[in-house]
Structures are given as C-alpha cells and as structure tokens.
Amino acid sequence: MRPKIYLFGDSITEESFGDGGWGASLSHHFCRTVDVVLRGYSGYNTRWALKVAEKIFPPVESGGAPPLAVTVFFGANDACLPDRYSAFQHVPLHEYKQNLHSIISFFKKRWPEIVILLITPPPIDEDARLRYDSNTLALYIFNKVYRNLVKEITLKFCRHPYIENPSGLPERTNEAAGAYAQACISVAKECGCPVVDLWIKMQECPDWKQAYLSDGLHLTQAGNRIVFEEVVKELKEKGISVENLPVDLPHIANIDPQDPLKAFQDC
Amino acid sequence: MRPKIYLFGDSITEESFGDGGWGASLSHHFCRTVDVVLRGYSGYNTRWALKVAEKIFPPVESGGAPPLAVTVFFGANDACLPDRYSAFQHVPLHEYKQNLHSIISFFKKRWPEIVILLITPPPIDEDARLRYDSNTLALYIFNKVYRNLVKEITLKFCRHPYIENPSGLPERTNEAAGAYAQACISVAKECGCPVVDLWIKMQECPDWKQAYLSDGLHLTQAGNRIVFEEVVKELKEKGISVENLPVDLPHIANIDPQDPLKAFQDC
C-alpha cells in the first residue's frame, strides 16, 4: 500500500487541486510514491477543525494506516477581525494557539511517528479584499466555492454576512494575519514541528500582492507554487522525499526490454 | 469515510496531476465528496497491468472499501508496433481485448457494484513522434518521466530501445491506435461498461495534433481538458456527480453565522 500525506486546512487547501494548485503539484511530484489526500474545508477555523478532526482522520484500529505526514494550514479565517463582517469565523489569538496545540496533540496521539508540518496564513492585501466587495463575494460563493456543493440555500444564507458589508472595511488585515502567523510559528517551535512561514516568505517579493494573491487572500498559481516548493523543502528536511521513498511497482526504466515479464515475477 | 475513484492506466494517467491535468481537475471537481486516487504506471500495457492489478487494488477484506468507480485507460502502449523500437511494449490486438476483459472481470469480482469506465487510447501524430526523436526521448525519460524515481540505471537501460531508433520510423501509428480504440469500445459494449472514445473525440477538432498532443502521444492541457470533461459526463450518466454525493462535513453555506458550532453538534 502506498503511504499517504494528508493536507488539512481551509479554502487555501480545499482549492489546492485547481490549475497550478499546490496540492495537485504535490500529487504530481510524489506520483508512484505517495497518495496526497485532500482534507480542506473552506471557511473553517481551528475551532471548527478541532470539532471534526476525530471524524476526518481514521484511527489505526479502523484501517487508517499512519500517514507519512500531515500539513496543518489554518489561521486565515481565525484572523478575521471580531468586529467586521466575517466575525463569525474569528477565533481569538490565544485560543488559536491553544487550538493549534490541541490539533498537534491529536495527531501525535493518533500517529506518534508522523511529520506534522504547520503552514502560517498568507499575508492579506486589504485593498484587494475591499475591491472584492460584497457583490463579488456573493458571486464567488455561489459560483466558485459553492459550485454544486450546496443543495439548499436557506433564508439565513441570503442574509449572510459575506453578502452584506455595511461597514465598508475589510474583514481581514495584514497586521492581524501577521500576528496569527507569528503565533503559528511559536506553536511549531514549542512542539518541535517544522513550519512554513508563508506570511514572511511571500512578502519577500515586492510585488507580492499582485504576484501571489488572487483576491487579497487566496493564492494565484505563483502563490501556489511557493506553498508547493516550501512544503517539498520542509518534508525533505524531515526525510520525506521522492529519492527516499520506494517506487510503487516496477518502473519502466527497470523493465528489461528483452524480457519484460521478469520484472513482474514477484508481483 | 469519503468514497474513492481510482484512475488506473499508463503514463497519460500517471501524468494526470501535472498542470491542467485531467486527474487533478477531477480531484478539484469532486473536492469535499470523493478522493481521486492515482494509479498510473508509465509505459505499462494491459499485459503488465494484469500482472499487478491484484497488488494495486486492496480487497474488501483487508480494508479496501469498494470505490465508486475506476477508470481503465490502457492501449497506447499495447498499440506500439511489433517491429519498431517500442516493440517490447506491444500487445497483439486479440490479446489486448482479452486483457481488457480480464481487467473488467477482476474489478467486477472484487467490487461488483462499481462503475468501470473505459477510455480508448488517444490518436497519434506520427510526424510529431518522429520529431520527438531518440535524443529527445532519452532526455524526456531522464528528466521528466523518470525524474528522481529511478535509483539505479542499469547498463541495459543505456542500450534501451527508447534511445536508439535506427529505423527512422515512428513506434506508433494513428491507424494502429484506432484499431485498439475500436477494440476497447467493443469490449466496453460486450461488458456493458461506459466508454470514452478519445480517439474519435479528439479528431473531431481539425487542429487535434497541435491542440491536444504535446509529443504526438501525450496530452496538452486542452487534451487533458477533454478527458476530464468526458469522464465527468460519463460518470454523471451513471449517477456519480457532485450533485448526488454527500458533502464531507458541514459546508460554510450551511453554518449559521449566529451560532456556528450548532453545525458541528453531530460531528
């Protein structure tokens, strides 16, 4: 059986198999060696993630073999401001830290040997969040994120805070995202986990807002590329790399053209 | 547990999580509803596929829950000509048909209820195969297909037929691919399985050689798009669609902003 790497996170994970997405790139990179399993949940924060972790990740007793690694990529929603239109997603900073600790403890208890790779939230382009105003957000929700996934739109949803933003202020700020990123790094250090500091990494590029963010929060293909490269680098430092993993079944380069079936004798 | 769709095939499957790849697009399309599991093996024909099927697909007894569907996408290598430089991959037409029957029987015995979706080989651009000459093929093998997957290059490989093509003739022809495509369709009809006739579908576009094929055999992003759309259409006709599948965990649109945790009471 091929080993797994789980991707656990919010919309930036859920959308990671779109064109040029970091999840798809990981799958491609690890093809024939690892199954990359998508467990992204749009809009989720660490509080909600904790409520569902037990259900998402099967224990070893029920056939859930330990994966090689899991990426934990939350914080963009926790960092929504508590007095703006996405307040219902907000989680206070101290609770965010506690929740990340609890998520790591959950994985360490379930699968003691795996690599738990944390990823900080990306930086925020506040102007782009506002340009991406309530109408655009409503369209985005209906057309892109929700596609056919929602069977029933309740009346409540029509009054959803995503759609009404009377304040005219962005629901997220880069400063708040930075504080959550810093908290994520602290937790990683406290727990001895590797971490990708996406908030800092992206801002190293002067043109980060246009280059890496599609709507001030979600990632362009170039932004996805950074996540992919950083995840590959961190996994490699922990010994998880294509070079170190067995290839699933005989590779064409190891099949003798004079006697191809010999390669399959032990299969 | 989220249900699975397996993608079983040769390099056109193995590479399907590259940029714009049909496998990645399926994963994205079915996110939150299905795990799309990559089981592509570059260079494999139906003869080799049969040797490894038992090992790849775990029986129900050992924790392998039946998937919703499996795509079976072989024939491009079987159709290599028996007197050209890829002859070691060639499988005679009558055996190709028998092998497809055996693969379908294997799946029907293992998982009686699943959808088995056959995909014919794509058309071949012979001129492009020749332009893609032995040096390019050698580079392709070393750099792209093989990347880091091969630990040991044997002396035999240095004399690999991929690298020497003294005949100056292409290893595949469109006519041969068409005969294998037709055989694939016959088997699908005999077994009552849905089938994507990629050989015909692609040639409906006058510019198919440039539009859909990157090296006369493998697919461009537009070619991948066709496979994705046809697979989604065929699965939908068999009742497997995003609309018909349960969403994994509460969707953000169904989380009440006034009381978000209510949605997680039953988790």
Short mmCIF file of C-alpha atoms in Angstrom, two decimals:
data_model
loop_
_atom_site.label_atom_id
_atom_site.label_comp_id
_atom_site.label_asym_id
_atom_site.label_seq_id
_atom_site.Cartn_x
_atom_site.Cartn_y
_atom_site.Cartn_z
CA MET A 1 0.00 0.00 0.00
CA ARG A 2 1.20 3.46 -0.91
CA PRO A 3 1.74 5.80 2.08
CA LYS A 4 -0.32 8.97 2.44
CA ILE A 5 0.25 12.66 3.08
CA TYR A 6 -2.85 14.47 4.34
CA LEU A 7 -3.49 18.14 3.56
CA PHE A 8 -5.63 19.54 6.39
CA GLY A 9 -6.76 23.14 6.17
CA ASP A 10 -9.25 25.75 4.99
CA SER A 11 -10.14 27.01 1.48
CA ILE A 12 -6.49 27.50 0.54
CA THR A 13 -6.18 23.76 0.99
CA GLU A 14 -9.61 22.83 -0.42
CA GLU A 15 -8.80 24.73 -3.64
CA SER A 16 -5.28 23.31 -3.91
CA PHE A 17 -6.14 20.92 -6.76
CA GLY A 18 -7.23 23.73 -9.09
CA ASP A 19 -4.98 24.68 -12.05
CA GLY A 20 -1.43 25.03 -10.78
CA GLY A 21 -2.58 24.29 -7.23
CA TRP A 22 -0.06 23.28 -4.58
CA GLY A 23 -1.94 20.07 -3.70
CA ALA A 24 -2.06 18.87 -7.30
CA SER A 25 1.63 19.74 -7.68
CA LEU A 26 2.44 17.65 -4.60
CA SER A 27 0.44 14.73 -6.02
CA HIS A 28 2.34 15.05 -9.30
CA HIS A 29 5.68 15.37 -7.54
CA PHE A 30 5.05 12.28 -5.40
CA CYS A 31 3.33 10.18 -8.09
CA ARG A 32 4.23 6.46 -7.80
CA THR A 33 5.39 7.03 -4.19
CA VAL A 34 2.69 8.76 -2.07
CA ASP A 35 -1.06 9.38 -2.13
CA VAL A 36 -1.73 13.04 -1.35
CA VAL A 37 -5.14 13.21 0.33
CA LEU A 38 -7.15 16.42 0.30
CA ARG A 39 -8.89 17.40 3.53
CA GLY A 40 -9.53 21.10 3.01
CA TYR A 41 -12.67 22.79 4.36
CA SER A 42 -13.48 26.26 3.06
CA GLY A 43 -14.17 28.84 5.72
CA TYR A 44 -13.04 26.65 8.62
CA ASN A 45 -11.03 27.97 11.53
CA THR A 46 -9.09 25.98 14.15
CA ARG A 47 -12.11 25.85 16.46
CA TRP A 48 -14.21 24.07 13.84
CA ALA A 49 -11.24 21.97 12.72
CA LEU A 50 -10.92 20.57 16.24
CA LYS A 51 -14.60 19.60 16.23
CA VAL A 52 -14.14 17.44 13.14
CA ALA A 53 -10.57 16.09 13.34
CA GLU A 54 -11.65 12.87 15.04
CA LYS A 55 -14.10 12.17 12.23
CA ILE A 56 -11.76 13.08 9.37
CA PHE A 57 -8.73 11.03 10.36
CA PRO A 58 -9.46 7.34 10.89
CA PRO A 59 -7.68 5.65 13.82
CA VAL A 60 -5.24 2.83 13.10
CA GLU A 61 -7.70 0.32 14.58
CA SER A 62 -10.25 1.02 11.85
CA GLY A 63 -7.84 0.55 8.99
CA GLY A 64 -6.35 4.04 9.00
CA ALA A 65 -2.65 3.35 8.46
CA PRO A 66 -0.46 6.20 9.76
CA PRO A 67 0.37 8.70 7.01
CA LEU A 68 3.91 9.93 6.44
CA ALA A 69 2.89 13.49 7.17
CA VAL A 70 0.06 15.97 7.53
CA THR A 71 0.07 19.65 6.65
CA VAL A 72 -1.90 21.87 9.06
CA PHE A 73 -2.80 25.10 7.32
CA PHE A 74 -5.23 27.19 9.38
CA GLY A 75 -5.30 30.77 10.56
CA ALA A 76 -6.58 32.84 7.64
CA ASN A 77 -10.13 32.53 8.99
CA ASP A 78 -9.22 32.64 12.67
CA ALA A 79 -7.63 36.02 11.87
CA CYS A 80 -10.89 37.55 10.58
CA LEU A 81 -11.49 40.65 12.71
CA PRO A 82 -14.05 40.24 15.51
CA ASP A 83 -15.94 43.43 14.59
CA ARG A 84 -16.16 43.03 10.83
CA TYR A 85 -18.44 41.08 8.53
CA SER A 86 -16.66 37.71 8.86
CA ALA A 87 -16.65 37.89 12.67
CA PHE A 88 -18.36 34.51 12.90
CA GLN A 89 -15.12 32.93 11.65
CA HIS A 90 -12.90 34.82 14.10
CA VAL A 91 -11.02 32.93 16.81
CA PRO A 92 -9.09 34.96 19.42
CA LEU A 93 -5.32 34.74 19.13
CA HIS A 94 -4.77 32.91 22.43
CA GLU A 95 -7.42 30.34 21.52
CA TYR A 96 -5.88 29.93 18.04
CA LYS A 97 -2.60 28.98 19.74
CA GLN A 98 -4.36 26.58 22.11
CA ASN A 99 -6.27 25.03 19.21
CA LEU A 100 -3.11 24.50 17.16
CA HIS A 101 -1.55 22.83 20.21
CA SER A 102 -4.62 20.60 20.51
CA ILE A 103 -4.55 19.71 16.80
CA ILE A 104 -0.87 18.75 17.07
CA SER A 105 -1.56 16.71 20.23
CA PHE A 106 -4.40 14.94 18.43
CA PHE A 107 -2.08 13.90 15.58
CA LYS A 108 0.78 12.95 17.93
CA LYS A 109 -1.55 10.74 19.93
CA ARG A 110 -3.14 9.17 16.85
CA TRP A 111 0.07 8.66 14.88
CA PRO A 112 3.16 9.26 17.08
CA GLU A 113 5.73 8.96 14.28
CA ILE A 114 4.38 11.27 11.58
CA VAL A 115 5.66 14.66 10.45
CA ILE A 116 3.24 17.48 11.34
CA LEU A 117 4.03 20.42 9.08
CA LEU A 118 2.43 23.75 10.03
CA ILE A 119 1.84 26.49 7.44
CA THR A 120 1.13 30.06 8.53
CA PRO A 121 -1.69 32.09 6.96
CA PRO A 122 -0.62 34.12 3.91
CA PRO A 123 -0.36 37.90 4.02
CA ILE A 124 -3.50 39.94 3.26
CA ASP A 125 -3.96 42.65 0.63
CA GLU A 126 -6.63 44.77 2.34
CA ASP A 127 -7.37 46.96 -0.70
CA ALA A 128 -7.98 43.87 -2.79
CA ARG A 129 -10.32 42.48 -0.12
CA LEU A 130 -12.40 45.66 -0.38
CA ARG A 131 -12.33 45.71 -4.19
CA TYR A 132 -13.54 42.16 -3.85
CA ASP A 133 -16.70 43.69 -2.46
CA SER A 134 -19.87 42.11 -1.23
CA ASN A 135 -21.41 41.51 -4.68
CA THR A 136 -18.26 39.88 -5.94
CA LEU A 137 -18.09 37.80 -2.79
CA ALA A 138 -21.68 36.69 -3.24
CA LEU A 139 -20.96 35.64 -6.82
CA TYR A 140 -17.78 33.92 -5.69
CA ILE A 141 -19.66 31.98 -3.07
CA PHE A 142 -22.42 30.94 -5.42
CA ASN A 143 -20.31 30.18 -8.46
CA LYS A 144 -16.88 29.15 -7.41
CA VAL A 145 -16.64 27.94 -3.85
CA TYR A 146 -20.12 26.57 -3.61
CA ARG A 147 -20.48 25.34 -7.21
CA ASN A 148 -22.79 22.43 -6.84
CA LEU A 149 -21.86 21.59 -3.31
CA VAL A 150 -24.77 23.27 -1.60
CA LYS A 151 -28.10 21.61 -2.08
CA GLU A 152 -30.19 24.06 -0.16
CA ILE A 153 -29.71 27.78 0.30
CA THR A 154 -31.53 28.79 3.44
CA LEU A 155 -33.10 32.17 4.03
CA LYS A 156 -30.41 32.70 6.62
CA PHE A 157 -27.81 32.46 3.90
CA CYS A 158 -29.43 35.25 1.92
CA ARG A 159 -28.73 37.48 4.90
CA HIS A 160 -25.25 36.02 5.21
CA PRO A 161 -22.63 38.50 6.44
CA TYR A 162 -20.48 37.69 3.38
CA ILE A 163 -23.08 39.41 1.25
CA GLU A 164 -23.69 42.50 3.34
CA ASN A 165 -20.73 44.62 4.39
CA PRO A 166 -22.23 47.91 5.56
CA SER A 167 -19.00 48.96 7.31
CA GLY A 168 -17.02 49.35 4.09
CA LEU A 169 -13.98 47.99 5.94
CA PRO A 170 -12.04 44.83 5.07
CA GLU A 171 -12.81 41.74 7.15
CA ARG A 172 -9.13 40.86 7.45
CA THR A 173 -5.96 42.95 7.86
CA ASN A 174 -2.38 42.06 7.08
CA GLU A 175 -1.36 43.03 10.60
CA ALA A 176 -3.80 40.56 12.15
CA ALA A 177 -2.73 37.80 9.71
CA GLY A 178 0.87 38.52 10.74
CA ALA A 179 0.05 38.11 14.44
CA TYR A 180 -1.58 34.72 13.73
CA ALA A 181 1.38 33.71 11.56
CA GLN A 182 3.73 34.58 14.42
CA ALA A 183 1.60 32.57 16.84
CA CYS A 184 1.68 29.60 14.45
CA ILE A 185 5.48 29.74 14.35
CA SER A 186 5.66 29.90 18.16
CA VAL A 187 3.45 26.81 18.47
CA ALA A 188 5.56 24.94 15.90
CA LYS A 189 8.71 25.75 17.92
CA GLU A 190 7.10 24.76 21.20
CA CYS A 191 6.03 21.42 19.70
CA GLY A 192 9.17 20.73 17.66
CA CYS A 193 7.24 20.78 14.39
CA PRO A 194 8.53 22.14 11.07
CA VAL A 195 6.73 25.23 9.79
CA VAL A 196 6.42 27.20 6.55
CA ASP A 197 6.29 30.93 7.28
CA LEU A 198 4.17 31.88 4.30
CA TRP A 199 3.35 35.32 5.67
CA ILE A 200 7.04 36.35 5.63
CA LYS A 201 8.07 34.30 2.59
CA MET A 202 5.51 35.90 0.28
CA GLN A 203 6.28 39.44 1.43
CA GLU A 204 9.93 38.97 0.44
CA CYS A 205 8.73 39.70 -3.11
CA PRO A 206 8.00 43.46 -3.54
CA ASP A 207 5.12 42.62 -5.88
CA TRP A 208 3.57 40.03 -3.51
CA LYS A 209 0.03 41.44 -3.63
CA GLN A 210 -0.33 41.02 -7.38
CA ALA A 211 2.01 38.08 -7.79
CA TYR A 212 0.71 35.75 -5.13
CA LEU A 213 -2.86 36.75 -4.20
CA SER A 214 -5.91 36.49 -6.47
CA ASP A 215 -8.40 38.32 -4.24
CA GLY A 216 -6.22 39.62 -1.46
CA LEU A 217 -6.39 36.28 0.40
CA HIS A 218 -6.47 33.23 -1.89
CA LEU A 219 -3.48 32.25 -4.00
CA THR A 220 -2.54 32.75 -7.63
CA GLN A 221 -0.66 29.99 -9.45
CA ALA A 222 2.62 31.67 -8.45
CA GLY A 223 1.41 31.78 -4.84
CA ASN A 224 0.52 28.09 -5.03
CA ARG A 225 3.99 27.42 -6.39
CA ILE A 226 5.58 28.93 -3.29
CA VAL A 227 3.50 26.75 -0.98
CA PHE A 228 4.39 23.68 -3.06
CA GLU A 229 8.13 24.43 -3.04
CA GLU A 230 8.25 25.24 0.68
CA VAL A 231 6.29 22.11 1.60
CA VAL A 232 8.58 19.91 -0.53
CA LYS A 233 11.63 21.54 1.10
CA GLU A 234 10.37 21.06 4.67
CA LEU A 235 9.29 17.46 4.03
CA LYS A 236 12.68 16.71 2.50
CA GLU A 237 14.43 18.04 5.61
CA LYS A 238 12.40 15.51 7.58
CA GLY A 239 13.48 12.69 5.26
CA ILE A 240 10.32 12.57 3.15
CA SER A 241 11.41 12.90 -0.46
CA VAL A 242 10.93 11.11 -3.75
CA GLU A 243 14.55 9.92 -3.53
CA ASN A 244 13.93 8.21 -0.19
CA LEU A 245 10.62 6.54 -0.97
CA PRO A 246 10.08 3.21 -2.71
CA VAL A 247 8.51 3.39 -6.19
CA ASP A 248 5.17 1.60 -6.42
CA LEU A 249 5.70 -1.35 -8.84
CA PRO A 250 8.48 -1.84 -11.40
CA HIS A 251 9.48 1.36 -13.15
CA ILE A 252 9.69 1.27 -16.96
CA ALA A 253 13.42 2.04 -16.71
CA ASN A 254 13.89 -1.15 -14.72
CA ILE A 255 11.90 -3.36 -17.09
CA ASP A 256 14.18 -5.37 -19.35
CA PRO A 257 13.07 -4.88 -22.99
CA GLN A 258 14.33 -8.40 -23.75
CA ASP A 259 12.22 -9.99 -21.01
CA PRO A 260 9.65 -7.52 -19.65
CA LEU A 261 7.68 -10.03 -17.60
CA LYS A 262 10.69 -10.86 -15.44
CA ALA A 263 10.13 -7.56 -13.60
CA PHE A 264 6.67 -8.76 -12.54
CA GLN A 265 7.65 -12.17 -11.18
CA ASP A 266 7.43 -11.02 -7.58
CA CYS A 267 4.20 -9.01 -8.02
CA MET B 1 -15.19 7.97 5.05
CA ARG B 2 -15.06 9.68 1.67
CA PRO B 3 -15.59 7.34 -1.30
CA LYS B 4 -12.85 6.85 -3.90
CA ILE B 5 -12.49 6.93 -7.66
CA TYR B 6 -9.38 5.11 -8.90
CA LEU B 7 -7.56 6.18 -12.06
CA PHE B 8 -5.83 3.08 -13.48
CA GLY B 9 -3.72 3.45 -16.59
CA ASP B 10 -0.39 4.25 -18.22
CA SER B 11 1.64 7.48 -18.47
CA ILE B 12 -1.40 9.50 -19.59
CA THR B 13 -2.86 8.63 -16.21
CA GLU B 14 0.40 8.86 -14.24
CA GLU B 15 0.95 12.41 -15.52
CA SER B 16 -2.65 13.48 -14.95
CA PHE B 17 -1.85 15.60 -11.88
CA GLY B 18 0.52 17.90 -13.79
CA ASP B 19 -0.60 21.47 -14.61
CA GLY B 20 -4.12 21.33 -16.04
CA GLY B 21 -4.08 17.54 -15.82
CA TRP B 22 -7.35 15.61 -16.02
CA GLY B 23 -6.74 13.78 -12.73
CA ALA B 24 -6.10 16.98 -10.80
CA SER B 25 -9.19 18.52 -12.41
CA LEU B 26 -11.27 15.54 -11.29
CA SER B 27 -9.91 15.90 -7.74
CA HIS B 28 -10.81 19.58 -7.78
CA HIS B 29 -14.24 18.92 -9.26
CA PHE B 30 -15.05 16.28 -6.64
CA CYS B 31 -13.41 18.03 -3.66
CA ARG B 32 -15.36 17.51 -0.42
CA THR B 33 -17.13 14.49 -1.99
CA VAL B 34 -14.65 11.96 -3.45
CA ASP B 35 -10.96 11.03 -3.13
CA VAL B 36 -9.48 10.62 -6.60
CA VAL B 37 -6.67 8.07 -6.31
CA LEU B 38 -3.87 7.99 -8.89
CA ARG B 39 -2.75 4.57 -10.07
CA GLY B 40 -0.99 5.39 -13.34
CA TYR B 41 2.10 3.44 -14.46
CA SER B 42 4.14 4.94 -17.31
CA GLY B 43 4.89 2.57 -20.14
CA TYR B 44 2.53 -0.16 -18.95
CA ASN B 45 0.33 -2.16 -21.30
CA THR B 46 -2.66 -4.37 -20.41
CA ARG B 47 -0.43 -7.45 -20.07
CA TRP B 48 1.63 -5.82 -17.33
CA ALA B 49 -1.46 -4.19 -15.81
CA LEU B 50 -2.99 -7.63 -15.29
CA LYS B 51 0.14 -8.81 -13.50
CA VAL B 52 -0.15 -6.04 -10.91
CA ALA B 53 -3.91 -5.41 -10.53
CA GLU B 54 -4.23 -7.77 -7.56
CA LYS B 55 -1.47 -5.92 -5.73
CA ILE B 56 -2.71 -2.41 -6.54
CA PHE B 57 -6.35 -2.76 -5.52
CA PRO B 58 -6.84 -4.00 -1.97
CA PRO B 59 -9.66 -6.49 -1.41
CA VAL B 60 -12.56 -5.51 0.85
CA GLU B 61 -11.34 -7.97 3.50
CA SER B 62 -8.12 -6.03 4.01
CA GLY B 63 -9.82 -2.70 4.49
CA GLY B 64 -10.24 -1.78 0.84
CA ALA B 65 -13.73 -0.30 0.73
CA PRO B 66 -15.26 -0.52 -2.77
CA PRO B 67 -14.66 2.67 -4.75
CA LEU B 68 -17.46 4.40 -6.65
CA ALA B 69 -15.66 3.92 -9.94
CA VAL B 70 -12.42 3.11 -11.69
CA THR B 71 -11.17 4.48 -15.00
CA VAL B 72 -9.29 1.94 -17.14
CA PHE B 73 -7.11 3.81 -19.63
CA PHE B 74 -4.74 1.45 -21.47
CA GLY B 75 -3.96 0.80 -25.11
CA ALA B 76 -1.49 3.48 -26.14
CA ASN B 77 1.42 1.15 -25.27
CA ASP B 78 -0.27 -2.07 -26.40
CA ALA B 79 -0.59 -0.38 -29.81
CA CYS B 80 3.17 0.13 -30.21
CA LEU B 81 4.11 -1.63 -33.46
CA PRO B 82 5.70 -5.08 -33.06
CA ASP B 83 8.59 -4.30 -35.42
CA ARG B 84 9.58 -0.85 -34.21
CA TYR B 85 11.67 0.41 -31.33
CA SER B 86 8.99 0.12 -28.64
CA ALA B 87 8.11 -3.46 -29.62
CA PHE B 88 8.70 -4.64 -26.04
CA GLN B 89 5.54 -2.75 -25.04
CA HIS B 90 3.43 -4.18 -27.89
CA VAL B 91 0.49 -6.47 -27.11
CA PRO B 92 -1.35 -8.11 -30.06
CA LEU B 93 -4.85 -6.77 -30.67
CA HIS B 94 -6.66 -10.01 -29.77
CA GLU B 95 -4.71 -10.27 -26.52
CA TYR B 96 -5.43 -6.57 -25.75
CA LYS B 97 -9.14 -7.38 -26.00
CA GLN B 98 -8.78 -10.45 -23.80
CA ASN B 99 -6.74 -8.50 -21.27
CA LEU B 100 -9.34 -5.71 -21.08
CA HIS B 101 -11.99 -8.40 -20.50
CA SER B 102 -9.83 -9.87 -17.73
CA ILE B 103 -9.28 -6.46 -16.11
CA ILE B 104 -13.03 -5.80 -16.13
CA SER B 105 -13.71 -9.28 -14.70
CA PHE B 106 -11.17 -8.63 -11.99
CA PHE B 107 -12.93 -5.42 -10.95
CA LYS B 108 -16.41 -6.95 -11.20
CA LYS B 109 -15.36 -9.83 -8.99
CA ARG B 110 -13.60 -7.60 -6.47
CA TRP B 111 -16.27 -4.88 -6.34
CA PRO B 112 -19.48 -5.99 -8.09
CA GLU B 113 -21.29 -2.64 -7.82
CA ILE B 114 -18.74 -0.15 -9.11
CA VAL B 115 -18.69 1.77 -12.39
CA ILE B 116 -15.85 0.64 -14.68
CA LEU B 117 -15.19 3.43 -17.18
CA LEU B 118 -13.00 2.53 -20.15
CA ILE B 119 -11.05 5.19 -22.06
CA THR B 120 -9.63 4.46 -25.52
CA PRO B 121 -6.07 5.44 -26.42
CA PRO B 122 -5.76 8.92 -27.98
CA PRO B 123 -4.95 9.42 -31.65
CA ILE B 124 -1.27 9.52 -32.66
CA ASP B 125 0.57 12.25 -34.56
CA GLU B 126 3.25 10.19 -36.30
CA ASP B 127 5.29 13.15 -37.54
CA ALA B 128 5.45 14.52 -34.01
CA ARG B 129 6.58 11.12 -32.73
CA LEU B 130 9.49 11.23 -35.17
CA ARG B 131 10.36 14.84 -34.38
CA TYR B 132 10.37 13.66 -30.82
CA ASP B 133 13.42 11.66 -31.78
CA SER B 134 15.59 9.35 -29.79
CA ASN B 135 17.67 12.07 -28.13
CA THR B 136 14.58 13.95 -27.03
CA LEU B 137 13.07 10.73 -25.78
CA ALA B 138 16.18 9.96 -23.80
CA LEU B 139 16.07 13.41 -22.22
CA TYR B 140 12.37 13.01 -21.57
CA ILE B 141 12.94 9.73 -19.85
CA PHE B 142 15.76 11.01 -17.71
CA ASN B 143 14.34 14.39 -16.85
CA LYS B 144 10.60 14.23 -16.91
CA VAL B 145 9.20 10.76 -16.57
CA TYR B 146 11.99 9.35 -14.51
CA ARG B 147 12.82 12.46 -12.50
CA ASN B 148 14.04 11.03 -9.27
CA LEU B 149 12.05 7.85 -9.45
CA VAL B 150 14.81 5.62 -10.70
CA LYS B 151 17.54 4.86 -8.22
CA GLU B 152 19.70 2.73 -10.44
CA ILE B 153 20.22 2.97 -14.18
CA THR B 154 21.37 -0.40 -15.40
CA LEU B 155 23.70 -0.92 -18.33
CA LYS B 156 20.74 -2.49 -20.08
CA PHE B 157 18.94 0.80 -19.88
CA CYS B 158 21.75 2.59 -21.71
CA ARG B 159 21.02 0.30 -24.62
CA HIS B 160 17.28 0.83 -24.15
CA PRO B 161 15.29 0.80 -27.38
CA TYR B 162 13.80 4.19 -26.47
CA ILE B 163 17.20 5.71 -27.01
CA GLU B 164 18.17 4.01 -30.26
CA ASN B 165 15.79 4.16 -33.21
CA PRO B 166 17.85 3.12 -36.22
CA SER B 167 14.75 2.52 -38.38
CA GLY B 168 13.79 6.20 -38.53
CA LEU B 169 10.13 5.11 -38.38
CA PRO B 170 7.63 6.04 -35.64
CA GLU B 171 6.97 3.42 -32.99
CA ARG B 172 3.23 4.07 -33.09
CA THR B 173 0.80 4.89 -35.91
CA ASN B 174 -2.61 6.53 -35.76
CA GLU B 175 -4.12 3.62 -37.67
CA ALA B 176 -2.93 1.12 -35.07
CA ALA B 177 -4.13 3.33 -32.21
CA GLY B 178 -7.51 3.48 -33.96
CA ALA B 179 -7.74 -0.31 -34.15
CA TYR B 180 -7.03 -0.59 -30.42
CA ALA B 181 -9.54 2.19 -29.70
CA GLN B 182 -12.17 0.26 -31.68
CA ALA B 183 -11.33 -2.93 -29.77
CA CYS B 184 -11.68 -1.06 -26.47
CA ILE B 185 -15.15 0.15 -27.48
CA SER B 186 -16.17 -3.39 -28.48
CA VAL B 187 -15.08 -4.76 -25.09
CA ALA B 188 -16.96 -1.98 -23.28
CA LYS B 189 -20.13 -2.87 -25.22
CA GLU B 190 -19.69 -6.59 -24.59
CA CYS B 191 -19.30 -5.94 -20.85
CA GLY B 192 -21.92 -3.21 -20.51
CA CYS B 193 -19.34 -0.65 -19.41
CA PRO B 194 -19.36 3.06 -20.30
CA VAL B 195 -16.51 4.19 -22.53
CA VAL B 196 -14.88 7.46 -23.64
CA ASP B 197 -13.89 7.26 -27.31
CA LEU B 198 -10.94 9.61 -27.05
CA TRP B 199 -9.54 8.56 -30.44
CA ILE B 200 -12.65 9.81 -32.26
CA LYS B 201 -13.47 12.70 -29.92
CA MET B 202 -10.07 14.36 -30.34
CA GLN B 203 -10.04 14.00 -34.12
CA GLU B 204 -13.33 15.92 -34.33
CA CYS B 205 -11.17 19.04 -33.98
CA PRO B 206 -9.30 19.75 -37.27
CA ASP B 207 -6.31 21.03 -35.30
CA TRP B 208 -6.16 17.99 -32.99
CA LYS B 209 -2.47 17.27 -33.46
CA GLN B 210 -1.36 20.66 -32.19
CA ALA B 211 -4.28 21.32 -29.87
CA TYR B 212 -4.36 18.09 -27.91
CA LEU B 213 -1.00 16.33 -28.20
CA SER B 214 2.29 17.56 -26.75
CA ASP B 215 4.60 14.99 -28.36
CA GLY B 216 2.29 13.17 -30.73
CA LEU B 217 1.04 10.88 -27.91
CA HIS B 218 0.80 12.61 -24.52
CA LEU B 219 -1.76 15.32 -23.84
CA THR B 220 -1.60 19.11 -23.76
CA GLN B 221 -3.70 21.00 -21.21
CA ALA B 222 -6.52 21.22 -23.79
CA GLY B 223 -6.22 17.47 -24.38
CA ASN B 224 -6.40 16.87 -20.64
CA ARG B 225 -9.49 19.09 -20.53
CA ILE B 226 -11.28 16.79 -23.00
CA VAL B 227 -10.52 13.70 -20.93
CA PHE B 228 -11.73 15.49 -17.78
CA GLU B 229 -14.99 16.65 -19.39
CA GLU B 230 -15.75 13.28 -20.96
CA VAL B 231 -15.05 11.39 -17.73
CA VAL B 232 -17.29 13.76 -15.74
CA LYS B 233 -20.05 13.31 -18.34
CA GLU B 234 -19.86 9.51 -18.35
CA LEU B 235 -19.74 9.29 -14.55
CA LYS B 236 -22.74 11.62 -14.32
CA GLU B 237 -24.72 9.36 -16.64
CA LYS B 238 -24.01 6.55 -14.19
CA GLY B 239 -25.27 8.65 -11.29
CA ILE B 240 -21.88 9.73 -9.97
CA SER B 241 -21.95 13.51 -9.79
CA VAL B 242 -21.23 16.25 -7.28
CA GLU B 243 -24.97 16.91 -7.05
CA ASN B 244 -25.69 13.32 -6.00
CA LEU B 245 -22.91 12.88 -3.47
CA PRO B 246 -22.95 13.92 0.18
CA VAL B 247 -20.60 16.77 1.12
CA ASP B 248 -17.98 15.78 3.68
CA LEU B 249 -18.73 17.80 6.85
CA PRO B 250 -20.84 20.97 7.19
CA HIS B 251 -20.45 23.36 4.29
CA ILE B 252 -19.76 27.02 5.12
CA ALA B 253 -23.07 27.97 3.46
CA ASN B 254 -24.89 25.76 5.94
CA ILE B 255 -23.11 27.13 9.00
CA ASP B 256 -25.26 29.64 10.86
CA PRO B 257 -23.22 32.84 11.42
CA GLN B 258 -25.21 33.45 14.62
CA ASP B 259 -24.37 30.02 16.06
CA PRO B 260 -21.60 28.34 14.04
CA LEU B 261 -20.97 25.47 16.46
CA LYS B 262 -24.53 24.17 16.06
CA ALA B 263 -23.50 22.73 12.69
CA PHE B 264 -20.88 20.57 14.42
CA GLN B 265 -23.08 19.09 17.15
CA ASP B 266 -23.41 15.78 15.33
CA CYS B 267 -19.75 15.53 14.31
#
